[in-house]
Short mmCIF file of C-alpha atoms in Angstrom, two decimals:
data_model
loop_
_atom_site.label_atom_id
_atom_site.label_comp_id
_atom_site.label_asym_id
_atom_site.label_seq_id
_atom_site.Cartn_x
_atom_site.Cartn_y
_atom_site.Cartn_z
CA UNK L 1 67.20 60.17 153.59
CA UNK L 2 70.10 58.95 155.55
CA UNK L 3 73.66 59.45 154.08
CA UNK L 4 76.53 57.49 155.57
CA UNK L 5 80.21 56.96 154.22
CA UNK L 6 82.52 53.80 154.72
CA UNK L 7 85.83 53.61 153.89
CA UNK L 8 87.03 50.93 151.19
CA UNK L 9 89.67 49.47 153.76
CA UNK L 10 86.88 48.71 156.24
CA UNK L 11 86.64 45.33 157.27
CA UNK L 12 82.66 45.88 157.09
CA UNK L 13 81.39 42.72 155.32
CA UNK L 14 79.40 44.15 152.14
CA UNK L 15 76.61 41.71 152.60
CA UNK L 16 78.14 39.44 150.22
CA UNK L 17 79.61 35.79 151.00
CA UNK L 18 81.62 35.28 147.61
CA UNK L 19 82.49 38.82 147.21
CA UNK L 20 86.43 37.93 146.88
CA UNK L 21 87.84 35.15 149.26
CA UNK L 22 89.64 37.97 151.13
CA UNK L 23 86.29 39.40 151.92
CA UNK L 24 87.61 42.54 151.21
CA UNK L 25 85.69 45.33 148.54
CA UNK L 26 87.13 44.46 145.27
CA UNK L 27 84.87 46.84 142.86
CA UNK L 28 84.61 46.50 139.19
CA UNK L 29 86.20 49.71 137.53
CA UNK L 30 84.72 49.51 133.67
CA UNK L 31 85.92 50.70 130.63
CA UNK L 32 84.28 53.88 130.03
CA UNK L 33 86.67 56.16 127.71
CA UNK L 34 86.12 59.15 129.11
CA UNK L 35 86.02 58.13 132.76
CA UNK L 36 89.71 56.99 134.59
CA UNK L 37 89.89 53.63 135.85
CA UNK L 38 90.92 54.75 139.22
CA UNK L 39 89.70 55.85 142.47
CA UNK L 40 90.18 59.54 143.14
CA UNK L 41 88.65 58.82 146.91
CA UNK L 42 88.72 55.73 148.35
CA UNK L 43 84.56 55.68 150.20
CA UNK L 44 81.64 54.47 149.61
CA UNK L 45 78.49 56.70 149.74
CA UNK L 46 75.89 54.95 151.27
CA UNK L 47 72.29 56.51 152.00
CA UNK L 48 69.11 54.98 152.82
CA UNK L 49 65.23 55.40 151.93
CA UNK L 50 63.21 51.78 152.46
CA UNK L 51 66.46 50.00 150.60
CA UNK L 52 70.69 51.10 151.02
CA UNK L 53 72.15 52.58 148.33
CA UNK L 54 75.80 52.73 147.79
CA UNK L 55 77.37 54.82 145.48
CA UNK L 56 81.72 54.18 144.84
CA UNK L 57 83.21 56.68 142.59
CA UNK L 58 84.30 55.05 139.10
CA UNK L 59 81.98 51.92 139.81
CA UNK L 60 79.60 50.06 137.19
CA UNK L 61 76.35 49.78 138.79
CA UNK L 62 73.61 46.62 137.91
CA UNK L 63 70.24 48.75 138.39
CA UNK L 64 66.99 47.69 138.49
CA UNK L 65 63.82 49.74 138.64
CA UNK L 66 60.00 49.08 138.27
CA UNK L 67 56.35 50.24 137.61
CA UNK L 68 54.26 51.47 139.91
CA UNK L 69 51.62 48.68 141.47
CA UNK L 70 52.93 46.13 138.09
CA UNK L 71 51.86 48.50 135.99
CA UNK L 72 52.19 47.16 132.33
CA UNK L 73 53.94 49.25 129.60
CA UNK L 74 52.45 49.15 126.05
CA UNK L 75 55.15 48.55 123.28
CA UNK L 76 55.33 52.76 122.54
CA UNK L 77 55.97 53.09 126.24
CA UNK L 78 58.58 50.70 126.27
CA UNK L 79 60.50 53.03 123.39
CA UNK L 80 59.63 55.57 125.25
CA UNK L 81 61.57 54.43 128.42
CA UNK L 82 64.69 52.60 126.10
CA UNK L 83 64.91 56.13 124.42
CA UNK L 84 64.86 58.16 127.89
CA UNK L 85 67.74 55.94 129.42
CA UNK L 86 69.30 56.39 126.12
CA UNK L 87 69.51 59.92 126.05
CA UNK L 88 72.34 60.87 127.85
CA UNK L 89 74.38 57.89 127.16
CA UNK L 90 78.14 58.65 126.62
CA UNK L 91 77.58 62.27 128.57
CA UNK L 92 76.50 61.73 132.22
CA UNK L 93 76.81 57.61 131.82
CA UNK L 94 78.07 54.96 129.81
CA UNK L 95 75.68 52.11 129.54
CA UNK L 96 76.69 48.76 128.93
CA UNK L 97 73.47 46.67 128.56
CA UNK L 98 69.79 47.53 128.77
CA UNK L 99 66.83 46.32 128.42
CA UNK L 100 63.01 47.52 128.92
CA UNK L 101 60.40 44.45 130.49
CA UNK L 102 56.97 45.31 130.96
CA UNK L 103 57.01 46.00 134.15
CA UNK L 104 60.63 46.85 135.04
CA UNK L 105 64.08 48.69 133.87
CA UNK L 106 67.29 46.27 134.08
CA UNK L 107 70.79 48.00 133.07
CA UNK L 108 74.76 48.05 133.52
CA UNK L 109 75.78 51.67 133.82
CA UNK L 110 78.60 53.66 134.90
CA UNK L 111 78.34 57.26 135.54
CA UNK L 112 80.64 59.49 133.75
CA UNK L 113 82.81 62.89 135.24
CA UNK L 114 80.00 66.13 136.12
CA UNK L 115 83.20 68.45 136.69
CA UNK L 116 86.65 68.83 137.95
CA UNK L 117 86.32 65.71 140.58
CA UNK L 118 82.79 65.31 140.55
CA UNK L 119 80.75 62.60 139.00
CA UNK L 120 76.61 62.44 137.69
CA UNK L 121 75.27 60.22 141.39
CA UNK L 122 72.72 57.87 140.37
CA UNK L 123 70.00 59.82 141.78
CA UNK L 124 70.24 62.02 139.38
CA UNK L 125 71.18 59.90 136.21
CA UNK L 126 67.62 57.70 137.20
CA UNK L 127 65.57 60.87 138.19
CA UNK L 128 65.90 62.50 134.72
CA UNK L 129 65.27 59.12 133.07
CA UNK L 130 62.27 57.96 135.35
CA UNK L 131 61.14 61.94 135.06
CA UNK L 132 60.96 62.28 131.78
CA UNK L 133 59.70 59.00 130.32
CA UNK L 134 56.58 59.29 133.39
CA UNK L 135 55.66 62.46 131.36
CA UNK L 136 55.77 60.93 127.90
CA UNK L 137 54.21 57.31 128.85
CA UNK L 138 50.62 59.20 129.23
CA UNK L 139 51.12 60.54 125.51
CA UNK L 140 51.43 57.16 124.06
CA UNK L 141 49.18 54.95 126.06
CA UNK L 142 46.07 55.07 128.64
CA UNK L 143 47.24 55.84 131.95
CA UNK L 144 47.10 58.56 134.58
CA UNK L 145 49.16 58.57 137.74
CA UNK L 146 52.14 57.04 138.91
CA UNK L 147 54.22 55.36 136.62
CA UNK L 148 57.44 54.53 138.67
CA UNK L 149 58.39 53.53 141.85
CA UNK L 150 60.34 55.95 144.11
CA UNK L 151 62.88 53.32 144.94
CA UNK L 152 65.72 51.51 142.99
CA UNK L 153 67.52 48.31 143.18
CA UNK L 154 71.56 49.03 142.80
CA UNK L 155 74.46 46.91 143.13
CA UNK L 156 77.67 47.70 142.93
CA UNK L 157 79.52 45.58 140.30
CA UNK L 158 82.44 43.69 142.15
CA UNK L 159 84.29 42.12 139.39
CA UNK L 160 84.68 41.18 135.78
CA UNK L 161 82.80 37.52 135.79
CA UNK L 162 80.10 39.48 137.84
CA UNK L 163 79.82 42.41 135.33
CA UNK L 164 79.64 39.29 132.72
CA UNK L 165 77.05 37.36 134.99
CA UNK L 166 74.65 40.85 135.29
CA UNK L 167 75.40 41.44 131.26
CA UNK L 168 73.97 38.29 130.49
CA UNK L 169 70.70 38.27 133.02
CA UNK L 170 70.01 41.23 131.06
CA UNK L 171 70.26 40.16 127.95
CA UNK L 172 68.23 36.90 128.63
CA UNK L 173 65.77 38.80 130.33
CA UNK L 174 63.38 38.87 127.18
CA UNK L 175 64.30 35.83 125.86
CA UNK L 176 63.06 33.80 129.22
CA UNK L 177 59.81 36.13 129.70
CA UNK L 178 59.36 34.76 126.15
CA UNK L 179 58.95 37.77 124.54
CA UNK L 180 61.66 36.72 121.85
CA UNK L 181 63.84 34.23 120.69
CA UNK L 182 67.48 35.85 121.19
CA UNK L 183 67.98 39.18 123.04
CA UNK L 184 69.22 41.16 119.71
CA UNK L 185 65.48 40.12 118.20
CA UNK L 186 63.64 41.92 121.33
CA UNK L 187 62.94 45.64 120.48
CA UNK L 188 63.72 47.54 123.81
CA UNK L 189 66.83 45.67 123.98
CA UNK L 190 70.08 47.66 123.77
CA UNK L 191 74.28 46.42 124.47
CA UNK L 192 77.14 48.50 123.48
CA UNK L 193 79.22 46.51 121.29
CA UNK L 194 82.80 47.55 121.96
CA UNK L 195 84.21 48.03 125.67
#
């Protein structure tokens, strides 16, 4: 793994055309209670498997992760999975919206303070949840092996209308799969209610 930091004044273009008409990083600081809405260090983290990731201290990340080779989750898996991203909600992140496909993990989180100037990195908030839910799945349905893939898709959250735009893919995610009528009436879906 490659790890590489930028600075937040760089002129670097983030890959982005309507970022902000300045071109220039504008991220999205959320409203976590326990977590201050400002930037102790101004750089982004950036390291590198088959896909970047870039981590930016007091960001809210949209993060998307999937099943190994399409692999389908049963309805108990799919608990299983809502319940393991749930778990340390509000103590190593604050989760905005989640919800639990078949086949893939969509979610608005923001990690929360580890210690004195140190947050939980993303690696390790997704590790523990893809860890433990891979050794649970196998209790509550037929399958042996693999049950995630090693990478993740992150993005860092730019603005408000984009955190609403990534809110509501995620909550419509069910409903235009077909699996349910609104989002609240889908089972593995989950939204905090008051920011």
């Amino acid at each position: 793994m490659i790890h590489r930091k930028l600075s937040e004044g760089s002129n670097q273009n983030l890959g982005r055309q309507d970022a902000h008409p300045t071109n220039q990083y504008q991220p999205f600081m959320g409203q976590a209670p326990s977590l201050p809405l400002k930037l102790r260090e101004s750089e982004v983290n950036i390291t590198y498997r088959n896909l970047p990731h870039w981590e930016l201290e007091g960001s809210v990340y949209f993060i998307t992760f999937n099943t190994w080779e399409k692999l389908e989750l049963t309805p108990a898996a799919r608990e299983v999975v809502l319940n393991a991203c749930k778990f340390f909600n509000g103590q190593r992140y604050q989760i905005f919206c989640l919800v639990v496909m078949r086949d893939h993990v969509h979610m608005l989180i923001q990690p929360l303070v580890k210690s004195e100037g140190e947050l939980w990195s993303l690696s390790s908030i997704l590790h523990s949840m893809k860890s433990y839910s891979s050794k649970q799945i196998p209790k509550v349905m037929k399958h042996i092996g693999t049950v995630w893939q090693d990478e993740r898709y992150d993005h860092i959250v730019r603005d408000e209308r984009e955190f609403q735009v990534f809110w509501e893919y995620i909550r419509q995610n069910p409903v235009n799969a077909g699996l349910s009528v609104t989002p609240e009436e889908y089972p593995f879906f989950w939204q905090i209610y008051e920011l």
